[in-house]
Short mmCIF file of C-alpha atoms in Angstrom, two decimals:
data_model
loop_
_atom_site.label_atom_id
_atom_site.label_comp_id
_atom_site.label_asym_id
_atom_site.label_seq_id
_atom_site.Cartn_x
_atom_site.Cartn_y
_atom_site.Cartn_z
CA MET A 1 158.07 -32.90 11.27
CA ARG A 2 161.15 -30.78 10.78
CA LEU A 3 161.00 -27.39 12.39
CA LEU A 4 163.73 -26.21 10.02
CA GLY A 5 161.37 -26.86 7.14
CA PHE A 6 158.67 -24.86 8.86
CA ILE A 7 160.98 -21.90 9.32
CA ALA A 8 162.22 -22.15 5.76
CA ALA A 9 158.63 -22.01 4.58
CA ILE A 10 158.39 -18.50 5.93
CA GLY A 11 160.41 -17.58 2.88
CA PHE A 12 162.86 -14.95 1.79
CA ALA A 13 160.42 -12.20 2.73
CA GLY A 14 160.99 -13.13 6.35
CA LEU A 15 164.72 -12.50 5.99
CA MET A 16 164.01 -9.05 4.68
CA GLY A 17 161.65 -8.16 7.52
CA GLY A 18 162.94 -10.32 10.34
CA CYS A 19 163.55 -7.56 12.87
CA SER A 20 160.89 -7.25 15.52
CA VAL A 21 160.46 -5.62 18.90
CA ASN A 22 160.96 -7.71 22.01
CA PRO A 23 157.56 -7.31 23.72
CA VAL A 24 159.15 -7.37 27.17
CA THR A 25 162.23 -5.17 26.79
CA GLY A 26 161.12 -2.99 23.88
CA GLU A 27 164.42 -3.65 22.13
CA GLN A 28 164.90 -4.85 18.55
CA GLN A 29 165.53 -8.55 18.03
CA PHE A 30 165.81 -10.74 14.95
CA THR A 31 163.27 -13.48 14.32
CA LEU A 32 161.90 -15.11 11.18
CA MET A 33 158.49 -16.08 12.51
CA SER A 34 155.38 -14.11 13.26
CA ALA A 35 153.63 -14.18 16.62
CA SER A 36 150.87 -16.40 15.20
CA GLN A 37 153.41 -18.86 13.78
CA GLU A 38 155.16 -18.90 17.14
CA VAL A 39 151.92 -19.79 18.92
CA ALA A 40 151.19 -22.50 16.35
CA ILE A 41 154.59 -24.13 16.93
CA GLY A 42 154.14 -24.16 20.70
CA THR A 43 150.64 -25.56 20.43
CA ARG A 44 151.79 -28.31 18.07
CA GLN A 45 154.80 -29.29 20.19
CA TYR A 46 153.22 -29.08 23.63
CA ALA A 47 151.49 -32.46 23.77
CA PRO A 48 154.38 -34.53 22.35
CA SER A 49 156.83 -32.66 24.58
CA GLN A 50 154.80 -33.73 27.59
CA GLN A 51 154.49 -37.31 26.37
CA SER A 52 158.21 -37.63 25.79
CA GLN A 53 158.94 -36.61 29.38
CA GLY A 54 156.61 -38.84 31.36
CA GLY A 55 153.24 -37.33 30.57
CA ARG A 56 151.12 -35.31 32.96
CA TYR A 57 151.20 -36.03 36.66
CA SER A 58 147.77 -37.51 37.38
CA VAL A 59 147.73 -39.00 40.89
CA ASP A 60 146.66 -35.63 42.33
CA PRO A 61 144.93 -33.54 39.62
CA ASP A 62 144.53 -30.67 42.08
CA LEU A 63 148.28 -30.07 41.93
CA ASN A 64 148.04 -29.28 38.21
CA LEU A 65 145.17 -26.91 38.96
CA TYR A 66 147.14 -25.16 41.70
CA VAL A 67 150.24 -24.65 39.53
CA SER A 68 148.07 -23.41 36.69
CA GLN A 69 146.38 -20.85 38.96
CA VAL A 70 149.75 -19.49 40.11
CA GLY A 71 151.01 -19.41 36.54
CA HIS A 72 148.00 -17.54 35.17
CA LYS A 73 148.23 -15.00 37.99
CA LEU A 74 151.78 -14.21 36.87
CA ALA A 75 151.00 -14.31 33.14
CA ALA A 76 148.26 -11.72 33.68
CA VAL A 77 150.85 -9.09 34.69
CA SER A 78 153.22 -9.88 31.79
CA GLN A 79 153.58 -7.77 28.64
CA ARG A 80 151.73 -10.46 26.68
CA PRO A 81 148.80 -11.43 28.91
CA ASN A 82 146.70 -12.64 25.98
CA LEU A 83 148.96 -15.49 24.91
CA PRO A 84 147.24 -18.89 25.21
CA TYR A 85 149.19 -19.80 28.35
CA GLU A 86 149.03 -23.32 29.69
CA PHE A 87 150.79 -24.77 32.72
CA VAL A 88 151.24 -28.45 33.46
CA VAL A 89 153.01 -30.65 36.02
CA LEU A 90 154.95 -33.45 34.34
CA ASN A 91 155.34 -36.88 35.91
CA ASN A 92 159.11 -36.72 35.87
CA ASP A 93 161.65 -37.09 38.69
CA VAL A 94 164.21 -34.73 37.11
CA PRO A 95 164.01 -31.22 38.59
CA ASN A 96 163.30 -29.11 35.52
CA ALA A 97 160.95 -26.60 33.94
CA TRP A 98 160.62 -25.31 30.40
CA ALA A 99 158.61 -23.04 28.11
CA LEU A 100 157.67 -23.56 24.48
CA PRO A 101 156.80 -20.68 22.16
CA GLY A 102 153.40 -19.12 22.76
CA GLY A 103 153.27 -19.69 26.52
CA LYS A 104 153.17 -23.49 26.79
CA ILE A 105 154.93 -24.13 30.10
CA ALA A 106 155.74 -27.25 32.11
CA ILE A 107 157.31 -27.95 35.48
CA ASN A 108 158.41 -31.39 36.62
CA ARG A 109 157.18 -33.11 39.74
CA GLY A 110 160.85 -33.45 40.72
CA LEU A 111 161.37 -29.68 40.86
CA LEU A 112 158.22 -29.07 42.90
CA MET A 113 159.67 -31.38 45.56
CA GLU A 114 162.73 -29.17 45.96
CA MET A 115 160.94 -25.87 46.62
CA GLU A 116 159.63 -24.56 49.93
CA ASP A 117 156.88 -22.10 49.15
CA GLU A 118 154.65 -20.54 46.52
CA ALA A 119 157.01 -17.61 46.04
CA GLN A 120 159.74 -19.98 44.88
CA LEU A 121 157.25 -21.67 42.54
CA ALA A 122 156.31 -18.23 41.25
CA SER A 123 159.97 -17.44 40.56
CA VAL A 124 160.27 -20.52 38.33
CA LEU A 125 156.99 -19.93 36.49
CA ALA A 126 157.62 -16.20 36.05
CA HIS A 127 161.04 -16.96 34.59
CA GLU A 128 159.46 -19.30 32.03
CA ILE A 129 156.69 -16.81 31.25
CA VAL A 130 159.34 -14.22 30.32
CA HIS A 131 160.94 -16.72 27.92
CA ALA A 132 157.55 -16.99 26.19
CA ALA A 133 156.56 -13.32 26.42
CA ALA A 134 159.97 -12.08 25.20
CA ARG A 135 159.89 -14.52 22.25
CA HIS A 136 163.20 -16.07 23.30
CA SER A 137 162.36 -19.40 21.65
CA ALA A 138 161.55 -17.68 18.36
CA SER A 139 164.85 -15.83 18.50
CA GLN A 140 166.74 -19.01 19.40
CA MET A 141 165.13 -20.98 16.57
CA THR A 142 166.05 -18.26 14.11
CA GLN A 143 169.68 -18.38 15.23
CA GLN A 144 169.73 -22.15 14.89
CA MET A 145 168.31 -21.93 11.39
CA LEU A 146 170.87 -19.35 10.32
CA LEU A 147 173.66 -21.50 11.75
CA GLY A 148 172.37 -24.45 9.75
CA LEU A 149 171.50 -26.45 12.84
CA GLY A 150 167.72 -26.35 12.78
CA SER A 151 165.45 -27.90 15.36
CA GLN A 152 163.43 -30.98 14.64
CA PHE A 153 161.35 -33.65 16.21
CA LEU A 154 163.42 -36.70 17.04
CA THR A 155 161.93 -40.13 16.51
CA ILE A 156 162.37 -42.27 19.56
CA ALA A 157 164.59 -45.06 18.34
CA GLY A 158 164.88 -48.65 19.46
CA LYS A 159 168.20 -50.45 19.08
CA ASN A 160 166.53 -53.62 17.88
CA THR A 161 163.20 -55.36 17.58
CA GLY A 162 163.57 -57.02 20.97
CA TYR A 163 162.31 -55.57 24.24
CA GLY A 164 165.49 -55.37 26.30
CA ASP A 165 165.69 -51.61 25.82
CA LEU A 166 161.99 -50.90 26.30
CA ILE A 167 162.61 -49.98 29.94
CA ASN A 168 164.53 -46.91 28.76
CA THR A 169 161.59 -45.64 26.73
CA GLY A 170 159.03 -43.23 28.12
CA ALA A 171 159.51 -41.31 31.35
CA GLN A 172 163.15 -42.30 31.66
CA MET A 173 164.24 -41.24 28.18
CA GLY A 174 164.05 -37.51 28.78
CA SER A 175 162.83 -35.18 26.06
CA ALA A 176 162.47 -36.45 22.55
CA LEU A 177 162.26 -32.90 21.28
CA VAL A 178 165.03 -30.35 20.96
CA LEU A 179 164.01 -27.63 23.39
CA ALA A 180 165.67 -24.25 23.31
CA GLN A 181 168.85 -23.84 25.33
CA TYR A 182 169.05 -20.21 26.27
CA GLY A 183 172.17 -18.11 26.53
CA GLN A 184 173.13 -16.04 29.55
CA ASP A 185 171.54 -12.88 28.13
CA HIS A 186 168.15 -14.57 27.87
CA GLU A 187 168.53 -16.12 31.31
CA LEU A 188 169.40 -12.78 32.93
CA GLU A 189 166.54 -11.12 31.09
CA SER A 190 164.08 -13.77 32.27
CA ASP A 191 165.34 -13.50 35.84
CA TYR A 192 165.07 -9.70 35.81
CA TYR A 193 161.58 -9.34 34.36
CA GLY A 194 160.37 -12.51 36.06
CA MET A 195 161.09 -10.87 39.41
CA GLU A 196 159.11 -7.85 38.29
CA TYR A 197 156.18 -10.15 37.51
CA MET A 198 156.55 -11.67 40.97
CA ALA A 199 156.38 -8.25 42.61
CA LEU A 200 153.38 -7.20 40.53
CA ALA A 201 151.58 -10.39 41.54
CA GLY A 202 152.44 -9.79 45.20
CA TYR A 203 155.19 -12.40 45.70
CA GLU A 204 158.45 -12.08 47.65
CA PRO A 205 161.19 -11.48 45.04
CA GLN A 206 163.92 -12.72 47.40
CA ALA A 207 162.64 -16.23 46.61
CA ALA A 208 164.22 -15.96 43.16
CA VAL A 209 167.59 -15.21 44.76
CA GLU A 210 167.29 -18.18 47.10
CA LEU A 211 166.38 -20.56 44.32
CA GLN A 212 169.28 -19.45 42.13
CA GLN A 213 171.67 -19.78 45.07
CA THR A 214 170.48 -23.35 45.57
CA PHE A 215 171.03 -24.17 41.89
CA VAL A 216 174.55 -22.73 41.93
CA ARG A 217 175.46 -24.67 45.06
CA LEU A 218 174.16 -27.92 43.62
CA SER A 219 175.86 -27.35 40.26
CA GLU A 220 179.22 -26.86 41.93
CA GLY A 221 178.93 -29.66 44.49
CA ARG A 222 178.63 -33.41 44.53
CA GLN A 223 174.99 -33.23 43.47
CA SER A 224 175.75 -31.69 40.07
CA ASP A 225 174.08 -34.57 38.23
CA TRP A 226 170.98 -34.07 40.33
CA LEU A 227 169.95 -31.04 38.31
CA SER A 228 171.57 -31.88 34.98
CA GLY A 229 168.27 -31.45 33.13
CA LEU A 230 167.68 -27.99 34.53
CA PHE A 231 171.29 -26.90 34.08
CA ALA A 232 171.27 -27.94 30.42
CA SER A 233 168.62 -25.38 29.46
CA HIS A 234 168.96 -22.91 32.37
CA PRO A 235 172.65 -22.73 33.32
CA PRO A 236 173.06 -21.24 36.81
CA SER A 237 175.83 -18.81 37.64
CA GLN A 238 177.00 -16.54 40.42
CA THR A 239 176.43 -13.68 37.98
CA ARG A 240 172.72 -14.48 38.04
CA VAL A 241 172.70 -14.64 41.84
CA VAL A 242 174.28 -11.19 42.10
CA ALA A 243 171.96 -9.72 39.48
CA ASN A 244 168.91 -11.22 41.17
CA GLN A 245 169.96 -9.88 44.58
CA ARG A 246 170.44 -6.41 43.13
CA LYS A 247 167.00 -6.55 41.51
CA ALA A 248 165.31 -7.91 44.65
CA GLU A 249 166.58 -4.94 46.66
CA GLN A 250 164.69 -2.62 44.28
CA LEU A 251 161.37 -4.44 44.66
CA PRO A 252 158.79 -4.45 47.47
CA SER A 253 158.46 -7.43 49.80
CA GLY A 254 155.62 -9.83 49.18
CA LYS A 255 153.92 -13.01 50.25
CA ARG A 256 155.45 -16.46 50.59
CA ASN A 257 152.34 -18.66 50.96
CA ARG A 258 154.38 -21.51 52.42
CA ALA A 259 151.45 -23.28 54.07
CA THR A 260 149.41 -23.17 50.85
CA TYR A 261 152.30 -24.57 48.84
CA GLN A 262 153.02 -27.35 51.32
CA ARG A 263 149.37 -28.41 51.23
CA ALA A 264 149.47 -28.44 47.43
CA ILE A 265 152.50 -30.74 47.25
CA ALA A 266 151.45 -32.93 50.20
CA GLN A 267 150.61 -35.92 47.97
CA ILE A 268 153.91 -36.01 46.12
CA LYS A 269 155.74 -35.61 49.44
CA ARG A 270 153.81 -38.56 50.86
CA ASP A 271 154.73 -40.55 47.76
CA ALA A 272 158.40 -39.58 47.83
CA GLY A 273 159.40 -43.02 49.08
CA ALA A 274 157.44 -44.73 46.32
CA TYR A 275 159.13 -42.63 43.63
CA LYS A 276 162.55 -43.30 45.15
CA THR A 277 161.85 -47.05 45.08
CA HIS A 278 160.73 -46.71 41.46
CA GLN A 279 164.01 -44.99 40.60
CA GLU A 280 165.86 -47.89 42.24
CA ALA A 281 163.84 -50.29 40.10
CA ILE A 282 164.88 -48.42 36.95
CA LYS A 283 168.52 -48.57 38.04
CA ALA A 284 168.28 -52.29 38.70
CA ALA A 285 166.73 -52.83 35.27
CA ASN A 286 169.51 -50.85 33.61
CA ASP A 287 171.97 -53.04 35.52
CA LYS A 288 170.21 -56.07 33.96
CA ASP A 289 168.88 -57.27 37.34
CA VAL A 290 165.31 -57.61 36.13
CA ASP A 291 164.09 -59.81 38.99
CA ARG A 292 165.21 -57.26 41.56
CA ALA A 293 163.69 -54.49 39.45
CA LEU A 294 160.35 -56.31 39.43
CA SER A 295 160.47 -56.69 43.19
CA LEU A 296 161.25 -53.01 43.66
CA VAL A 297 158.57 -51.77 41.28
CA GLN A 298 156.01 -53.92 43.07
CA GLN A 299 157.08 -52.27 46.32
CA ALA A 300 156.51 -48.88 44.68
CA ILE A 301 153.05 -50.01 43.53
CA ASN A 302 152.21 -51.20 47.02
CA LYS A 303 153.08 -47.75 48.34
CA GLN A 304 151.12 -45.87 45.66
CA PRO A 305 148.90 -48.12 43.49
CA LYS A 306 147.36 -45.16 41.65
CA GLU A 307 150.63 -44.14 39.95
CA HIS A 308 150.30 -45.38 36.36
CA LEU A 309 154.02 -44.89 35.72
CA PHE A 310 154.82 -47.72 38.15
CA TRP A 311 152.50 -50.07 36.26
CA VAL A 312 154.11 -49.05 32.96
CA THR A 313 157.52 -49.98 34.35
CA LYS A 314 156.13 -53.29 35.62
CA GLY A 315 154.81 -53.99 32.12
CA GLN A 316 158.16 -53.09 30.57
CA LEU A 317 159.95 -55.46 32.91
CA HIS A 318 157.59 -58.32 32.08
CA MET A 319 158.18 -57.60 28.39
CA ASN A 320 161.89 -57.86 29.07
CA LYS A 321 161.32 -61.37 30.44
CA ASN A 322 158.94 -62.27 27.56
CA HIS A 323 156.04 -62.56 30.02
CA PHE A 324 153.61 -61.00 27.58
CA LYS A 325 150.33 -61.82 29.35
CA SER A 326 151.59 -60.30 32.60
CA ALA A 327 152.91 -57.32 30.65
CA SER A 328 149.55 -56.79 28.98
CA THR A 329 147.79 -56.86 32.34
CA ALA A 330 150.16 -54.26 33.79
CA PHE A 331 149.82 -51.95 30.78
CA SER A 332 146.02 -52.28 30.89
CA LYS A 333 146.08 -51.21 34.54
CA ALA A 334 148.22 -48.21 33.60
CA ILE A 335 145.71 -47.22 30.91
CA SER A 336 142.82 -47.50 33.39
CA LEU A 337 144.64 -45.12 35.72
CA ASP A 338 145.67 -42.63 33.02
CA PRO A 339 144.44 -43.19 29.45
CA GLU A 340 146.53 -40.32 28.05
CA TYR A 341 150.07 -41.74 28.14
CA PHE A 342 151.61 -43.16 24.96
CA MET A 343 153.86 -45.72 26.63
CA SER A 344 150.95 -47.68 28.09
CA TYR A 345 149.48 -48.21 24.62
CA LEU A 346 152.85 -48.91 23.04
CA GLY A 347 153.60 -51.59 25.61
CA ARG A 348 150.18 -53.21 25.46
CA GLY A 349 150.25 -53.12 21.67
CA LEU A 350 153.61 -54.89 21.55
CA SER A 351 152.37 -57.45 24.08
CA ALA A 352 149.22 -58.09 22.05
CA LYS A 353 151.31 -58.55 18.90
CA GLU A 354 153.40 -61.21 20.61
CA LEU A 355 150.23 -62.92 21.84
CA GLY A 356 148.76 -62.98 18.32
CA ARG A 357 146.03 -60.45 19.11
CA THR A 358 146.43 -58.58 15.86
CA GLU A 359 143.42 -56.29 16.09
CA THR A 360 144.23 -55.14 19.64
CA ALA A 361 147.89 -54.70 18.74
CA THR A 362 147.03 -52.53 15.75
CA GLN A 363 144.61 -50.34 17.70
CA ASP A 364 146.99 -49.83 20.63
CA LEU A 365 150.04 -49.11 18.49
CA GLN A 366 148.08 -46.61 16.40
CA GLN A 367 146.85 -44.91 19.59
CA SER A 368 150.42 -44.69 20.86
CA LEU A 369 151.45 -43.02 17.59
CA THR A 370 148.63 -40.52 17.98
CA LEU A 371 149.98 -39.51 21.38
CA LEU A 372 153.67 -39.60 20.41
CA PRO A 373 155.26 -40.87 17.16
CA THR A 374 157.90 -43.52 17.91
CA GLN A 375 160.11 -45.62 15.70
CA MET A 376 159.19 -48.77 17.60
CA ALA A 377 155.43 -48.38 17.06
CA SER A 378 155.91 -47.55 13.37
CA PHE A 379 158.10 -50.58 12.76
CA HIS A 380 155.77 -53.04 14.44
CA LEU A 381 152.72 -51.56 12.70
CA GLY A 382 154.62 -52.10 9.47
CA GLU A 383 155.04 -55.76 10.38
CA LEU A 384 151.36 -56.07 11.26
CA MET A 385 150.26 -54.51 7.97
CA GLU A 386 152.69 -56.65 6.01
CA GLY A 387 151.34 -59.76 7.71
CA GLN A 388 147.83 -58.81 6.62
CA GLY A 389 148.92 -58.26 3.03
CA ASP A 390 148.42 -54.49 3.21
CA TYR A 391 151.78 -53.72 1.63
CA ARG A 392 151.04 -50.07 0.90
CA SER A 393 150.35 -49.31 4.58
CA ALA A 394 153.31 -51.46 5.58
CA VAL A 395 155.67 -49.41 3.43
CA GLU A 396 154.27 -46.18 4.89
CA TYR A 397 154.92 -47.34 8.44
CA TYR A 398 158.35 -48.72 7.57
CA ASN A 399 159.25 -45.41 5.92
CA LYS A 400 158.47 -43.63 9.19
CA ALA A 401 160.58 -46.15 11.07
CA THR A 402 163.60 -45.57 8.81
CA GLN A 403 163.68 -41.92 9.91
CA GLY A 404 164.82 -43.00 13.36
CA GLY A 405 168.00 -44.59 11.98
CA GLY A 406 169.89 -47.23 13.90
CA GLU A 407 169.43 -50.97 13.65
CA LEU A 408 165.65 -50.77 13.65
CA GLY A 409 165.74 -48.19 10.88
CA GLN A 410 167.95 -50.49 8.83
CA LYS A 411 165.55 -53.38 9.36
CA ALA A 412 162.68 -51.20 8.23
CA ALA A 413 164.58 -50.22 5.07
CA LYS A 414 165.27 -53.90 4.37
CA ARG A 415 161.58 -54.74 4.76
CA ILE A 416 160.69 -51.98 2.26
CA GLN A 417 163.23 -53.39 -0.18
CA ASP A 418 161.83 -56.91 0.22
CA ILE A 419 158.28 -55.66 -0.38
CA MET A 420 159.16 -53.49 -3.38
CA GLN A 421 161.55 -55.90 -5.12
CA PRO A 422 158.90 -58.33 -6.49
CA GLN A 423 156.92 -55.41 -7.91
CA GLN A 424 160.02 -53.98 -9.57
CA ASN A 425 160.84 -57.40 -11.04
CA LYS A 426 157.33 -57.64 -12.51
CA GLN A 427 157.69 -54.26 -14.18
CA GLN A 428 161.08 -55.20 -15.63
CA ASN A 429 159.73 -58.48 -17.04
CA ARG A 430 156.83 -56.85 -18.88
#
């Protein structure tokens, strides 16, 4: 789905009446979408955005509940308390957080590990709530449309029909959607009003200063890559540190809730070694040392057998070695631990296809597409349909695969041509 097309559908009338009031600042801003359209976009993008970045963290469901409770406490004091806010912890090592239009907010497991107390968590969530409440995404999308850039869903592409690159799909691929990258004005605005939300909810505003100081230090030092995901959409600066300090001095002191926060993140802290070993397994796989990667991922599983992401990686590695039965077993285990992640179904579906289990392959690949559309699933479903003589469905799937471009897209286009050519010859010979 192309977001540019959605915006264009608003029509010329939107251009004539595109000025609206920023609900947070009260100032005029230009946007081509209504509040209801904004909510609809966020709702539609929220699930695939999560899927493309590792899915929800599921080992400790209480952590999601805790973050959601803190988030809703802050959203309640915002200028738009009635937005359909949602807060989720993503199963992703990269320290990052983001907000989609309409109050759909996510924070990565990796960022939670780097904070000390609930006040610092509140500073991150309040900042993202301001992005949603102030309609920053709507404004950003409008600017992109006017510049001719547009925002669109990106199909996750595979370089070829083999499985050597499968390890880079899923949690390790980052976002498959183009999320808004805010300018300094939006960042300063979100810092400023986010700290007001913190104070209204009873949190210590100095936590926002501390967190920004940490980000600036890391961005300037040897660990700059460590927060590349966060810096891409939320660039830190000394200007923000100074502005936050000035604002904090105007606000009352509040609670930190360090003990509560540390209890909430206790499980991910206990599993820190397992996640580090998993990262080492991914690195080994990318270095083409698959045997070492398998050994490392098994070590991660031994440390935390309930983490479905580890089993997904194990399945990917077995696929890489063409061990399809072992891959299928690993992906099935991942599904039993968390049945809501696209990569588990994609991997098991591809394994089943290689093993000649056509019905299982079709069901799993279709389920993976339901959770997150990917070029790889579309292409292989096209092959399955073609093999069954269902050429109409095959062409539909191949058409979707062509949208991802690359070598796999070219192969899909060739398959369409091969299917359509006999029919065109028949028509010409009549």
